[in-house]
mmCIF file of C-alpha atoms and ligand atoms in Angstrom:
data_model
loop_
_atom_site.group_PDB
_atom_site.id
_atom_site.type_symbol
_atom_site.label_atom_id
_atom_site.label_comp_id
_atom_site.label_asym_id
_atom_site.label_seq_id
_atom_site.Cartn_x
_atom_site.Cartn_y
_atom_site.Cartn_z
ATOM 1 C CA MET A 1 -6.116 9.086 -49.076
ATOM 2 C CA LYS A 2 -7.577 5.865 -47.725
ATOM 3 C CA THR A 3 -7.445 5.354 -43.956
ATOM 4 C CA TYR A 4 -7.690 1.803 -42.651
ATOM 5 C CA ALA A 5 -9.141 1.288 -39.180
ATOM 6 C CA ILE A 6 -7.157 -1.315 -37.251
ATOM 7 C CA ALA A 7 -8.258 -2.767 -33.918
ATOM 8 C CA ALA A 8 -5.154 -3.646 -31.903
ATOM 9 C CA ILE A 9 -5.770 -6.198 -29.144
ATOM 10 C CA PRO A 10 -2.432 -6.876 -27.429
ATOM 11 C CA GLY A 11 -3.871 -9.249 -24.790
ATOM 12 C CA ASP A 12 -1.402 -10.621 -22.254
ATOM 13 C CA GLY A 13 2.258 -11.362 -21.624
ATOM 14 C CA ILE A 14 4.534 -10.799 -24.605
ATOM 15 C CA GLY A 15 1.388 -10.148 -26.684
ATOM 16 C CA THR A 16 1.526 -6.564 -25.425
ATOM 17 C CA GLU A 17 5.221 -6.257 -26.331
ATOM 18 C CA VAL A 18 4.959 -7.600 -29.872
ATOM 19 C CA VAL A 19 1.728 -5.786 -30.760
ATOM 20 C CA SER A 20 3.219 -2.413 -29.774
ATOM 21 C CA ALA A 21 6.141 -3.237 -32.060
ATOM 22 C CA GLY A 22 3.738 -4.327 -34.817
ATOM 23 C CA VAL A 23 1.794 -1.074 -34.627
ATOM 24 C CA GLU A 24 5.041 0.928 -34.933
ATOM 25 C CA VAL A 25 6.054 -1.070 -37.985
ATOM 26 C CA LEU A 26 2.638 -0.685 -39.662
ATOM 27 C CA ALA A 27 2.853 3.076 -39.095
ATOM 28 C CA ALA A 28 6.294 3.103 -40.724
ATOM 29 C CA VAL A 29 4.998 1.206 -43.777
ATOM 30 C CA ALA A 30 2.100 3.648 -44.168
ATOM 31 C CA ARG A 31 4.468 6.615 -43.855
ATOM 32 C CA ARG A 32 6.806 5.169 -46.494
ATOM 33 C CA GLU A 33 4.048 4.167 -48.933
ATOM 34 C CA ALA A 34 2.228 7.491 -48.479
ATOM 35 C CA SER A 35 -0.850 6.119 -50.283
ATOM 36 C CA PHE A 36 -2.826 5.135 -47.178
ATOM 37 C CA ALA A 37 -2.869 5.717 -43.435
ATOM 38 C CA PHE A 38 -3.771 3.638 -40.412
ATOM 39 C CA LYS A 39 -6.039 4.652 -37.571
ATOM 40 C CA VAL A 40 -5.230 2.263 -34.736
ATOM 41 C CA ASP A 41 -7.667 1.763 -31.853
ATOM 42 C CA ARG A 42 -6.184 -0.138 -28.952
ATOM 43 C CA PHE A 43 -8.334 -2.386 -26.757
ATOM 44 C CA ASP A 44 -6.838 -3.418 -23.446
ATOM 45 C CA TRP A 45 -8.732 -6.669 -23.114
ATOM 46 C CA GLY A 46 -7.258 -9.800 -21.565
ATOM 47 C CA GLY A 47 -6.137 -11.090 -18.196
ATOM 48 C CA GLU A 48 -5.742 -7.735 -16.432
ATOM 49 C CA TYR A 49 -9.174 -6.665 -17.712
ATOM 50 C CA TYR A 50 -10.544 -9.972 -16.394
ATOM 51 C CA LYS A 51 -9.128 -9.344 -12.926
ATOM 52 C CA LYS A 52 -11.026 -6.038 -12.792
ATOM 53 C CA HIS A 53 -14.251 -6.943 -14.592
ATOM 54 C CA GLY A 54 -14.611 -10.732 -14.348
ATOM 55 C CA ARG A 55 -14.558 -11.149 -18.119
ATOM 56 C CA MET A 56 -11.874 -11.012 -20.789
ATOM 57 C CA MET A 57 -13.612 -8.389 -22.940
ATOM 58 C CA PRO A 58 -16.691 -6.207 -22.486
ATOM 59 C CA GLU A 59 -20.076 -7.651 -23.353
ATOM 60 C CA ASN A 60 -20.364 -5.354 -26.370
ATOM 61 C CA GLY A 61 -16.677 -5.959 -27.248
ATOM 62 C CA ARG A 62 -17.322 -7.415 -30.676
ATOM 63 C CA ASP A 63 -19.553 -4.461 -31.582
ATOM 64 C CA LEU A 64 -16.634 -2.145 -30.871
ATOM 65 C CA ILE A 65 -14.446 -3.856 -33.498
ATOM 66 C CA ARG A 66 -17.036 -5.147 -35.983
ATOM 67 C CA THR A 67 -16.508 -2.360 -38.506
ATOM 68 C CA HIS A 68 -12.715 -2.185 -38.341
ATOM 69 C CA ASP A 69 -10.841 -3.190 -41.489
ATOM 70 C CA ALA A 70 -8.666 -5.696 -39.616
ATOM 71 C CA ILE A 71 -7.652 -6.845 -36.145
ATOM 72 C CA LEU A 72 -4.053 -7.184 -34.940
ATOM 73 C CA PHE A 73 -4.002 -9.585 -32.003
ATOM 74 C CA GLY A 74 -1.244 -10.475 -29.519
ATOM 75 C CA SER A 75 -1.978 -13.362 -27.191
ATOM 76 C CA ALA A 76 -4.557 -14.544 -24.687
ATOM 77 C CA GLY A 77 -3.058 -16.255 -21.646
ATOM 78 C CA HIS A 78 -2.337 -15.014 -18.117
ATOM 79 C CA PRO A 79 -0.307 -16.804 -15.440
ATOM 80 C CA GLU A 80 -3.038 -16.315 -12.801
ATOM 81 C CA ILE A 81 -6.058 -17.348 -14.912
ATOM 82 C CA PRO A 82 -6.858 -20.833 -16.287
ATOM 83 C CA ASP A 83 -5.988 -21.108 -19.991
ATOM 84 C CA HIS A 84 -9.449 -22.246 -21.101
ATOM 85 C CA ILE A 85 -10.953 -19.055 -19.650
ATOM 86 C CA THR A 86 -8.500 -16.715 -21.359
ATOM 87 C CA LEU A 87 -8.656 -18.559 -24.698
ATOM 88 C CA TRP A 88 -12.445 -18.917 -24.877
ATOM 89 C CA GLY A 89 -13.055 -15.489 -23.351
ATOM 90 C CA LEU A 90 -11.010 -13.561 -25.901
ATOM 91 C CA ARG A 91 -9.435 -15.242 -28.910
ATOM 92 C CA LEU A 92 -12.170 -17.788 -29.607
ATOM 93 C CA ALA A 93 -14.811 -15.207 -28.610
ATOM 94 C CA ILE A 94 -13.656 -13.206 -31.628
ATOM 95 C CA CYS A 95 -12.706 -15.954 -34.145
ATOM 96 C CA GLN A 96 -15.865 -17.986 -33.883
ATOM 97 C CA PRO A 97 -18.638 -15.329 -33.949
ATOM 98 C CA PHE A 98 -16.742 -13.429 -36.674
ATOM 99 C CA ASP A 99 -16.679 -16.692 -38.644
ATOM 100 C CA GLN A 100 -12.937 -16.518 -39.262
ATOM 101 C CA TYR A 101 -13.060 -20.118 -40.430
ATOM 102 C CA ALA A 102 -9.828 -20.216 -42.390
ATOM 103 C CA ASN A 103 -6.687 -19.984 -40.335
ATOM 104 C CA VAL A 104 -3.717 -19.637 -42.676
ATOM 105 C CA ARG A 105 -0.214 -20.366 -41.395
ATOM 106 C CA PRO A 106 2.707 -19.917 -43.778
ATOM 107 C CA THR A 107 6.030 -21.488 -42.826
ATOM 108 C CA ARG A 108 9.294 -20.707 -44.515
ATOM 109 C CA VAL A 109 12.927 -20.585 -43.387
ATOM 110 C CA LEU A 110 13.705 -16.868 -43.582
ATOM 111 C CA PRO A 111 17.161 -15.639 -44.665
ATOM 112 C CA GLY A 112 19.756 -15.889 -41.889
ATOM 113 C CA ILE A 113 17.712 -18.393 -39.884
ATOM 114 C CA THR A 114 18.780 -21.976 -39.300
ATOM 115 C CA SER A 115 16.313 -24.844 -39.322
ATOM 116 C CA PRO A 116 16.976 -27.614 -36.781
ATOM 117 C CA LEU A 117 16.606 -29.996 -39.754
ATOM 118 C CA ARG A 118 19.994 -30.833 -41.234
ATOM 119 C CA SER A 119 18.524 -31.301 -44.708
ATOM 120 C CA VAL A 120 16.958 -27.826 -44.824
ATOM 121 C CA ASP A 121 18.700 -24.587 -45.631
ATOM 122 C CA GLY A 122 15.858 -22.614 -47.179
ATOM 123 C CA PRO A 123 13.735 -23.554 -50.199
ATOM 124 C CA GLU A 124 13.237 -27.160 -49.025
ATOM 125 C CA LEU A 125 10.727 -25.909 -46.489
ATOM 126 C CA ASP A 126 8.004 -23.633 -47.877
ATOM 127 C CA TRP A 127 4.585 -24.621 -46.576
ATOM 128 C CA VAL A 128 1.192 -23.132 -45.881
ATOM 129 C CA ILE A 129 -0.947 -24.897 -43.328
ATOM 130 C CA VAL A 130 -4.682 -24.205 -43.484
ATOM 131 C CA ARG A 131 -6.390 -24.813 -40.169
ATOM 132 C CA GLU A 132 -10.148 -25.278 -39.924
ATOM 133 C CA ASN A 133 -10.915 -22.551 -37.412
ATOM 134 C CA SER A 134 -14.620 -22.681 -36.615
ATOM 135 C CA GLU A 135 -15.640 -26.177 -35.516
ATOM 136 C CA GLY A 136 -14.118 -29.633 -35.129
ATOM 137 C CA GLU A 137 -12.471 -30.386 -31.813
ATOM 138 C CA TYR A 138 -12.820 -26.751 -30.670
ATOM 139 C CA ALA A 139 -16.569 -26.515 -31.260
ATOM 140 C CA GLY A 140 -17.068 -26.214 -27.513
ATOM 141 C CA VAL A 141 -19.568 -29.068 -27.416
ATOM 142 C CA GLY A 142 -19.380 -31.189 -24.302
ATOM 143 C CA GLY A 143 -19.987 -31.130 -20.622
ATOM 144 C CA ARG A 144 -18.904 -32.119 -17.185
ATOM 145 C CA VAL A 145 -21.024 -33.651 -14.462
ATOM 146 C CA HIS A 146 -20.582 -34.804 -10.856
ATOM 147 C CA GLN A 147 -17.496 -32.679 -10.458
ATOM 148 C CA GLY A 148 -15.120 -33.904 -7.816
ATOM 149 C CA SER A 149 -17.044 -37.107 -7.135
ATOM 150 C CA PRO A 150 -15.808 -40.539 -8.210
ATOM 151 C CA LEU A 151 -18.708 -40.562 -10.714
ATOM 152 C CA GLU A 152 -17.349 -37.504 -12.461
ATOM 153 C CA ALA A 153 -17.633 -37.584 -16.258
ATOM 154 C CA ALA A 154 -16.474 -35.161 -18.948
ATOM 155 C CA THR A 155 -16.816 -35.019 -22.733
ATOM 156 C CA ASP A 156 -15.434 -32.870 -25.530
ATOM 157 C CA VAL A 157 -17.289 -33.695 -28.718
ATOM 158 C CA ALA A 158 -15.667 -32.889 -32.046
ATOM 159 C CA MET A 159 -18.341 -31.397 -34.328
ATOM 160 C CA PHE A 160 -17.911 -31.513 -38.077
ATOM 161 C CA THR A 161 -20.531 -30.177 -40.482
ATOM 162 C CA ARG A 162 -20.580 -30.882 -44.202
ATOM 163 C CA ALA A 163 -20.854 -27.142 -44.873
ATOM 164 C CA GLY A 164 -17.883 -26.435 -42.603
ATOM 165 C CA VAL A 165 -15.698 -29.120 -44.161
ATOM 166 C CA GLU A 166 -16.665 -28.155 -47.722
ATOM 167 C CA ARG A 167 -15.761 -24.520 -47.263
ATOM 168 C CA ILE A 168 -12.370 -25.205 -45.701
ATOM 169 C CA MET A 169 -11.538 -27.816 -48.368
ATOM 170 C CA ARG A 170 -12.481 -25.369 -51.138
ATOM 171 C CA PHE A 171 -10.405 -22.653 -49.485
ATOM 172 C CA ALA A 172 -7.399 -24.996 -49.226
ATOM 173 C CA PHE A 173 -7.657 -26.299 -52.810
ATOM 174 C CA ARG A 174 -7.959 -22.712 -54.065
ATOM 175 C CA LEU A 175 -4.892 -21.685 -52.056
ATOM 176 C CA ALA A 176 -2.929 -24.720 -53.303
ATOM 177 C CA ARG A 177 -3.893 -23.794 -56.872
ATOM 178 C CA SER A 178 -2.539 -20.269 -56.368
ATOM 179 C CA ARG A 179 0.904 -21.568 -55.395
ATOM 180 C CA PRO A 180 3.472 -22.712 -57.973
ATOM 181 C CA ARG A 181 3.524 -26.415 -57.047
ATOM 182 C CA LYS A 182 -0.289 -26.821 -56.898
ATOM 183 C CA LEU A 183 0.124 -29.511 -54.272
ATOM 184 C CA LEU A 184 -2.208 -30.191 -51.331
ATOM 185 C CA THR A 185 -1.991 -32.674 -48.472
ATOM 186 C CA VAL A 186 -5.242 -33.418 -46.622
ATOM 187 C CA VAL A 187 -4.436 -34.470 -43.063
ATOM 188 C CA THR A 188 -6.835 -36.921 -41.445
ATOM 189 C CA LYS A 189 -7.269 -39.562 -38.762
ATOM 190 C CA SER A 190 -9.998 -41.611 -40.397
ATOM 191 C CA ASN A 191 -8.466 -44.917 -39.353
ATOM 192 C CA ALA A 192 -9.292 -44.318 -35.689
ATOM 193 C CA GLN A 193 -12.072 -41.720 -35.872
ATOM 194 C CA ARG A 194 -14.542 -43.471 -38.085
ATOM 195 C CA HIS A 195 -17.383 -40.959 -38.365
ATOM 196 C CA ALA A 196 -16.410 -37.319 -38.724
ATOM 197 C CA MET A 197 -12.957 -38.007 -40.150
ATOM 198 C CA VAL A 198 -14.435 -40.357 -42.749
ATOM 199 C CA MET A 199 -16.840 -37.590 -43.809
ATOM 200 C CA TRP A 200 -13.835 -35.212 -43.893
ATOM 201 C CA ASP A 201 -12.072 -37.567 -46.337
ATOM 202 C CA GLU A 202 -15.184 -37.984 -48.491
ATOM 203 C CA VAL A 203 -15.711 -34.245 -48.781
ATOM 204 C CA ALA A 204 -12.029 -33.812 -49.682
ATOM 205 C CA SER A 205 -12.391 -36.262 -52.600
ATOM 206 C CA GLU A 206 -15.576 -34.541 -53.764
ATOM 207 C CA VAL A 207 -14.082 -31.051 -53.673
ATOM 208 C CA ALA A 208 -10.904 -32.339 -55.351
ATOM 209 C CA ARG A 209 -12.953 -33.023 -58.486
ATOM 210 C CA GLU A 210 -13.476 -29.257 -58.863
ATOM 211 C CA PHE A 211 -9.698 -28.771 -58.837
ATOM 212 C CA LYS A 212 -8.333 -31.168 -61.456
ATOM 213 C CA ASP A 213 -5.138 -29.112 -61.774
ATOM 214 C CA VAL A 214 -4.248 -29.573 -58.081
ATOM 215 C CA THR A 215 -2.334 -32.710 -57.084
ATOM 216 C CA TRP A 216 -3.446 -33.908 -53.671
ATOM 217 C CA ASP A 217 -2.777 -36.686 -51.239
ATOM 218 C CA LYS A 218 -4.140 -37.799 -47.898
ATOM 219 C CA MET A 219 -2.060 -38.483 -44.807
ATOM 220 C CA LEU A 220 -2.804 -39.640 -41.277
ATOM 221 C CA VAL A 221 -1.814 -36.951 -38.789
ATOM 222 C CA ASP A 222 0.718 -39.102 -36.926
ATOM 223 C CA ALA A 223 2.459 -40.043 -40.160
ATOM 224 C CA MET A 224 2.356 -36.365 -41.147
ATOM 225 C CA THR A 225 4.561 -35.369 -38.184
ATOM 226 C CA MET A 226 7.173 -37.817 -39.448
ATOM 227 C CA ARG A 227 6.892 -36.610 -43.042
ATOM 228 C CA MET A 228 7.354 -32.981 -41.921
ATOM 229 C CA VAL A 229 10.656 -33.939 -40.320
ATOM 230 C CA MET A 230 11.922 -36.576 -42.784
ATOM 231 C CA ARG A 231 10.667 -35.289 -46.157
ATOM 232 C CA PRO A 232 9.890 -31.583 -45.746
ATOM 233 C CA GLN A 233 10.394 -30.892 -49.452
ATOM 234 C CA SER A 234 7.491 -33.221 -50.319
ATOM 235 C CA ILE A 235 4.995 -30.815 -48.701
ATOM 236 C CA ASP A 236 3.481 -27.568 -49.997
ATOM 237 C CA THR A 237 -0.096 -26.709 -48.907
ATOM 238 C CA VAL A 238 -1.697 -28.622 -46.035
ATOM 239 C CA VAL A 239 -5.259 -28.667 -44.728
ATOM 240 C CA ALA A 240 -6.106 -30.107 -41.328
ATOM 241 C CA THR A 241 -8.701 -29.949 -38.571
ATOM 242 C CA ASN A 242 -8.668 -27.322 -35.849
ATOM 243 C CA LEU A 243 -6.743 -29.507 -33.366
ATOM 244 C CA HIS A 244 -4.472 -31.308 -35.825
ATOM 245 C CA ALA A 245 -3.395 -28.085 -37.527
ATOM 246 C CA ASP A 246 -2.885 -26.377 -34.162
ATOM 247 C CA ILE A 247 -0.326 -29.022 -33.253
ATOM 248 C CA LEU A 248 1.258 -29.395 -36.698
ATOM 249 C CA SER A 249 1.797 -25.670 -37.033
ATOM 250 C CA ASP A 250 3.790 -25.396 -33.792
ATOM 251 C CA LEU A 251 5.986 -28.192 -35.155
ATOM 252 C CA ALA A 252 6.222 -26.352 -38.471
ATOM 253 C CA ALA A 253 7.238 -23.150 -36.689
ATOM 254 C CA ALA A 254 9.971 -24.930 -34.764
ATOM 255 C CA LEU A 255 11.273 -26.593 -37.933
ATOM 256 C CA ALA A 256 11.472 -23.160 -39.544
ATOM 257 C CA GLY A 257 13.678 -21.894 -36.727
ATOM 258 C CA SER A 258 11.485 -20.532 -33.928
ATOM 259 C CA LEU A 259 7.916 -20.229 -32.731
ATOM 260 C CA GLY A 260 8.641 -16.493 -32.438
ATOM 261 C CA ILE A 261 8.715 -16.068 -36.226
ATOM 262 C CA ALA A 262 5.496 -17.796 -37.242
ATOM 263 C CA PRO A 263 2.524 -15.695 -38.379
ATOM 264 C CA THR A 264 -1.127 -16.455 -38.868
ATOM 265 C CA ALA A 265 -4.240 -14.976 -40.418
ATOM 266 C CA ASN A 266 -7.717 -15.826 -39.134
ATOM 267 C CA LEU A 267 -9.710 -15.087 -42.259
ATOM 268 C CA ASN A 268 -13.376 -14.474 -42.831
ATOM 269 C CA PRO A 269 -13.018 -14.929 -46.599
ATOM 270 C CA GLU A 270 -16.484 -13.513 -47.348
ATOM 271 C CA ARG A 271 -15.465 -10.278 -45.551
ATOM 272 C CA THR A 272 -18.731 -10.066 -43.633
ATOM 273 C CA PHE A 273 -16.600 -9.541 -40.515
ATOM 274 C CA PRO A 274 -13.066 -8.261 -39.969
ATOM 275 C CA SER A 275 -10.246 -10.818 -40.168
ATOM 276 C CA MET A 276 -7.676 -11.169 -37.405
ATOM 277 C CA PHE A 277 -3.885 -11.367 -37.694
ATOM 278 C CA GLU A 278 -1.610 -12.651 -34.917
ATOM 279 C CA PRO A 279 1.659 -14.415 -34.234
ATOM 280 C CA ILE A 280 0.993 -18.093 -33.527
ATOM 281 C CA HIS A 281 2.868 -18.044 -30.226
ATOM 282 C CA GLY A 282 1.244 -17.397 -26.868
ATOM 283 C CA SER A 283 1.979 -15.139 -23.895
ATOM 284 C CA ALA A 284 5.397 -16.756 -23.170
ATOM 285 C CA PHE A 285 5.306 -16.346 -19.375
ATOM 286 C CA ASP A 286 8.985 -17.355 -19.156
ATOM 287 C CA ILE A 287 10.185 -14.249 -21.018
ATOM 288 C CA MET A 288 7.412 -11.678 -20.542
ATOM 289 C CA GLY A 289 8.449 -8.219 -19.384
ATOM 290 C CA LYS A 290 12.079 -8.836 -20.347
ATOM 291 C CA GLY A 291 11.953 -7.036 -23.681
ATOM 292 C CA ILE A 292 13.409 -9.988 -25.583
ATOM 293 C CA ALA A 293 10.327 -11.391 -27.341
ATOM 294 C CA ASN A 294 10.888 -11.963 -31.034
ATOM 295 C CA PRO A 295 8.510 -9.579 -32.859
ATOM 296 C CA ILE A 296 9.038 -11.141 -36.318
ATOM 297 C CA GLY A 297 5.935 -13.376 -36.041
ATOM 298 C CA THR A 298 3.854 -10.242 -35.487
ATOM 299 C CA PHE A 299 5.565 -8.341 -38.323
ATOM 300 C CA TRP A 300 4.946 -11.242 -40.716
ATOM 301 C CA SER A 301 1.308 -11.286 -39.522
ATOM 302 C CA ALA A 302 1.206 -7.573 -40.413
ATOM 303 C CA VAL A 303 2.342 -8.558 -43.936
ATOM 304 C CA MET A 304 -0.662 -10.885 -44.136
ATOM 305 C CA LEU A 305 -2.867 -8.042 -42.866
ATOM 306 C CA LEU A 306 -1.616 -5.762 -45.665
ATOM 307 C CA GLU A 307 -2.195 -8.530 -48.239
ATOM 308 C CA HIS A 308 -5.737 -8.935 -46.931
ATOM 309 C CA LEU A 309 -6.346 -5.193 -47.291
ATOM 310 C CA GLY A 310 -5.222 -5.602 -50.892
ATOM 311 C CA ASP A 311 -2.054 -3.551 -50.580
ATOM 312 C CA LYS A 312 0.475 -5.767 -52.318
ATOM 313 C CA SER A 313 3.148 -3.089 -52.589
ATOM 314 C CA ALA A 314 3.102 -2.379 -48.848
ATOM 315 C CA ALA A 315 3.025 -6.102 -48.028
ATOM 316 C CA ASP A 316 6.044 -6.780 -50.265
ATOM 317 C CA ARG A 317 7.938 -3.834 -48.831
ATOM 318 C CA LEU A 318 7.413 -5.044 -45.263
ATOM 319 C CA MET A 319 8.312 -8.671 -46.088
ATOM 320 C CA LYS A 320 11.532 -7.526 -47.771
ATOM 321 C CA ALA A 321 12.402 -5.396 -44.751
ATOM 322 C CA ILE A 322 11.797 -8.388 -42.434
ATOM 323 C CA GLU A 323 14.022 -10.645 -44.555
ATOM 324 C CA ARG A 324 16.765 -8.051 -44.681
ATOM 325 C CA VAL A 325 16.742 -7.903 -40.882
ATOM 326 C CA THR A 326 16.592 -11.675 -40.231
ATOM 327 C CA ALA A 327 19.547 -12.105 -42.609
ATOM 328 C CA ASP A 328 21.638 -10.045 -40.174
ATOM 329 C CA LYS A 329 22.497 -12.102 -37.074
ATOM 330 C CA ARG A 330 23.010 -8.942 -34.992
ATOM 331 C CA PHE A 331 19.222 -8.695 -34.965
ATOM 332 C CA HIS A 332 18.510 -12.213 -33.734
ATOM 333 C CA THR A 333 16.652 -12.410 -30.408
ATOM 334 C CA PRO A 334 17.602 -15.117 -27.843
ATOM 335 C CA ASP A 335 15.097 -17.665 -29.253
ATOM 336 C CA LEU A 336 17.260 -17.595 -32.404
ATOM 337 C CA GLY A 337 20.485 -17.809 -30.432
ATOM 338 C CA GLY A 338 21.224 -14.060 -30.512
ATOM 339 C CA THR A 339 21.235 -11.227 -27.998
ATOM 340 C CA ALA A 340 19.041 -8.622 -29.731
ATOM 341 C CA ARG A 341 16.062 -7.138 -27.954
ATOM 342 C CA THR A 342 12.538 -6.595 -29.278
ATOM 343 C CA ALA A 343 13.255 -2.887 -29.654
ATOM 344 C CA ASP A 344 16.459 -3.513 -31.675
ATOM 345 C CA VAL A 345 14.634 -5.736 -34.169
ATOM 346 C CA THR A 346 11.770 -3.238 -34.451
ATOM 347 C CA LYS A 347 14.127 -0.347 -35.069
ATOM 348 C CA ALA A 348 16.065 -2.336 -37.688
ATOM 349 C CA VAL A 349 12.877 -3.285 -39.558
ATOM 350 C CA ILE A 350 11.682 0.330 -39.528
ATOM 351 C CA GLU A 351 15.066 1.459 -40.880
ATOM 352 C CA ALA A 352 14.862 -1.180 -43.609
ATOM 353 C CA ILE A 353 11.360 0.080 -44.506
ATOM 354 C CA ASP A 354 12.612 3.658 -44.642
ATOM 355 C CA GLY A 355 15.799 2.726 -46.537
ATOM 356 C CA ALA A 356 16.150 4.522 -49.839
ATOM 357 C CA ASN A 357 16.254 1.355 -51.944
ATOM 358 C CA ALA A 358 13.979 -0.698 -49.700
HETATM 359 P P1 LIG B 401 4.030 -19.899 -25.796
HETATM 360 O O1 LIG B 401 3.920 -19.780 -27.266
HETATM 361 O O2 LIG B 401 3.579 -18.737 -25.019
HETATM 362 O O3 LIG B 401 5.543 -20.237 -25.414
HETATM 363 C C1 LIG B 401 6.208 -21.441 -25.795
HETATM 364 C C2 LIG B 401 7.730 -21.224 -25.773
HETATM 365 O O4 LIG B 401 8.122 -20.456 -26.911
HETATM 366 C C3 LIG B 401 8.215 -20.441 -24.547
HETATM 367 O O5 LIG B 401 9.454 -20.963 -24.134
HETATM 368 C C4 LIG B 401 8.378 -19.046 -25.074
HETATM 369 O O6 LIG B 401 9.355 -18.283 -24.396
HETATM 370 C C5 LIG B 401 8.782 -19.278 -26.513
HETATM 371 N N1 LIG B 401 8.284 -18.163 -27.360
HETATM 372 C C6 LIG B 401 7.015 -18.000 -27.795
HETATM 373 N N2 LIG B 401 6.915 -16.869 -28.517
HETATM 374 C C7 LIG B 401 8.144 -16.302 -28.526
HETATM 375 C C8 LIG B 401 8.657 -15.105 -29.093
HETATM 376 N N3 LIG B 401 7.904 -14.250 -29.810
HETATM 377 N N4 LIG B 401 9.970 -14.828 -28.896
HETATM 378 C C9 LIG B 401 10.747 -15.661 -28.208
HETATM 379 N N5 LIG B 401 10.318 -16.814 -27.643
HETATM 380 C C10 LIG B 401 9.029 -17.129 -27.794
HETATM 381 O O7 LIG B 401 3.178 -21.207 -25.393
HETATM 382 P P2 LIG B 401 2.742 -21.739 -23.947
HETATM 383 O O8 LIG B 401 3.871 -21.556 -22.987
HETATM 384 O O9 LIG B 401 2.183 -23.067 -24.180
HETATM 385 O O10 LIG B 401 1.545 -20.804 -23.504
HETATM 386 C C11 LIG B 401 1.647 -19.671 -22.631
HETATM 387 C C12 LIG B 401 0.272 -19.018 -22.544
HETATM 388 O O11 LIG B 401 -0.108 -18.492 -23.809
HETATM 389 C C13 LIG B 401 -0.860 -19.962 -22.129
HETATM 390 O O12 LIG B 401 -1.748 -19.237 -21.306
HETATM 391 C C14 LIG B 401 -1.535 -20.315 -23.436
HETATM 392 O O13 LIG B 401 -2.896 -20.678 -23.289
HETATM 393 C C15 LIG B 401 -1.388 -19.007 -24.190
HETATM 394 N N6 LIG B 401 -1.424 -19.165 -25.663
HETATM 395 C C16 LIG B 401 -2.187 -18.277 -26.354
HETATM 396 C C17 LIG B 401 -2.233 -18.323 -27.737
HETATM 397 C C18 LIG B 401 -3.070 -17.313 -28.473
HETATM 398 O O14 LIG B 401 -3.650 -16.448 -27.880
HETATM 399 N N7 LIG B 401 -3.149 -17.379 -29.773
HETATM 400 C C19 LIG B 401 -1.445 -19.272 -28.427
HETATM 401 C C20 LIG B 401 -0.647 -20.149 -27.688
HETATM 402 C C21 LIG B 401 -0.651 -20.089 -26.299
HETATM 403 MN MN1 LIG B 402 -1.479 -23.263 -30.831
#
C-alpha cells in the first residue's frame, strides 16, 4: 500500500485550527479508501517559533520538507509580528524557492451556500483563477533608504520575466482547455503600466496561438472587478499577476459566500519540489481560539492535494462529503450565518466520508 508523506504546517491563528481539522479529514479519507495511507509530519513554524528563535522557520526548514509528497499549510500572520515578516519568513519562503509558480484558486457556490450576488444561485459562478506565484509585484525587488528622515525613499519593483509569463500563460491556457467552456480571461493593466504589462499582453497573444480551441479575452483589472460582480456567468478561467489575482480571488471568495470556503493550490507543475495546499484566508485574529473558524477552505484544499497526488477517487469522495455538509445549514459556521463550530463541521464531513453510500 502506498504511503504519502504530508508536511503539515499549521502556522498561526486559525491556521492551527483548520489544519488540525484538515489532517483528521485526510486520515478519514485514507481509512475509507483503504488503498493508500498518509504519514503526516507536523512542523510548528510561525509566529510562536519566531518569538523563540527570531525566525519563522529553521534555516534548514525547506530541507526538512523537500521530499514530502505535498504540504498542507494553514496561515502565516501573528498579531504581535509585522505581516511582511511572517509572510516572507514562511509562506513566501516556501512558495518561491520551491518554484510553486502556479497558484490555482477555484471558486464555486457550494450547495446550501448563498452568494451575496442576487443573480447567482449556483452554476452562474464557476471560476478558476490562476495567480502568477513566483515574480511580478511580489518579486521582493526594491529598497528603502534614509529611514525616518524627510529624504526617506522606498521602492517595490514589479519584476516580470518572459520565461515566467510564458509558463503561467501556458499553464492557464492548458487549464482553460481542460474545462468544458474553454474560456480564458487574461487580466492586465497595460494602459497604465506600459512596460511589464505590455509584455504580459504580448506573451498572452503569442501563447494563445498554441491554443486555437480556447476562446480568450483581455480585461483591465479594474474593469474585471466590475465584471465579476455584474456578469459573473461570462467568466470561466482567469489568469492574472501575483498582486491582481491576490485581490481578485478574495473578491471571488466573498462572492461565492465566504472567504472561509476558498481553497488554493500552490503548484510546482514540474514536480521538482512538493506543491503546497492551503485555504486562501489568513490567521483571522478576530476569531482565533474561539473554535468557530470555517474549515471548508482547508478541506477543499485537501481535495486539490488528493487530485495532485493523482487520487481522483479519494478527491471526488471528499468533495462530495464537503458538498453534502455545506448543503445542511446546521453545519454552517458563523461566517455563513450559522452557529456550527469547527469541530461540528469536521465531524459531519468525516461522517459523510464514512457513510455507506458516500
Ligand atoms: P483573514 O483572512 O485572516 O481575515 C479576514 C476576515 O475573514 C476576518 O474577519 C476573518 O474572521 C474572516 N475569516 C477568514 N477566514 C475565515 C474562516 N476560515 N472562517 C471564518 N471566518 C474567516 O485576513 P486579514 O485579517 O487581512 O489577515 C490576518 C493575518 O493573516 C495577517 O497577519 C495577514 O498577513 C495574514 N494572512 C496570511 C495569509 C496566508 O498565510 N496565506 C493570507 C491572508 C492573510
Ligand atoms: Mn491574499
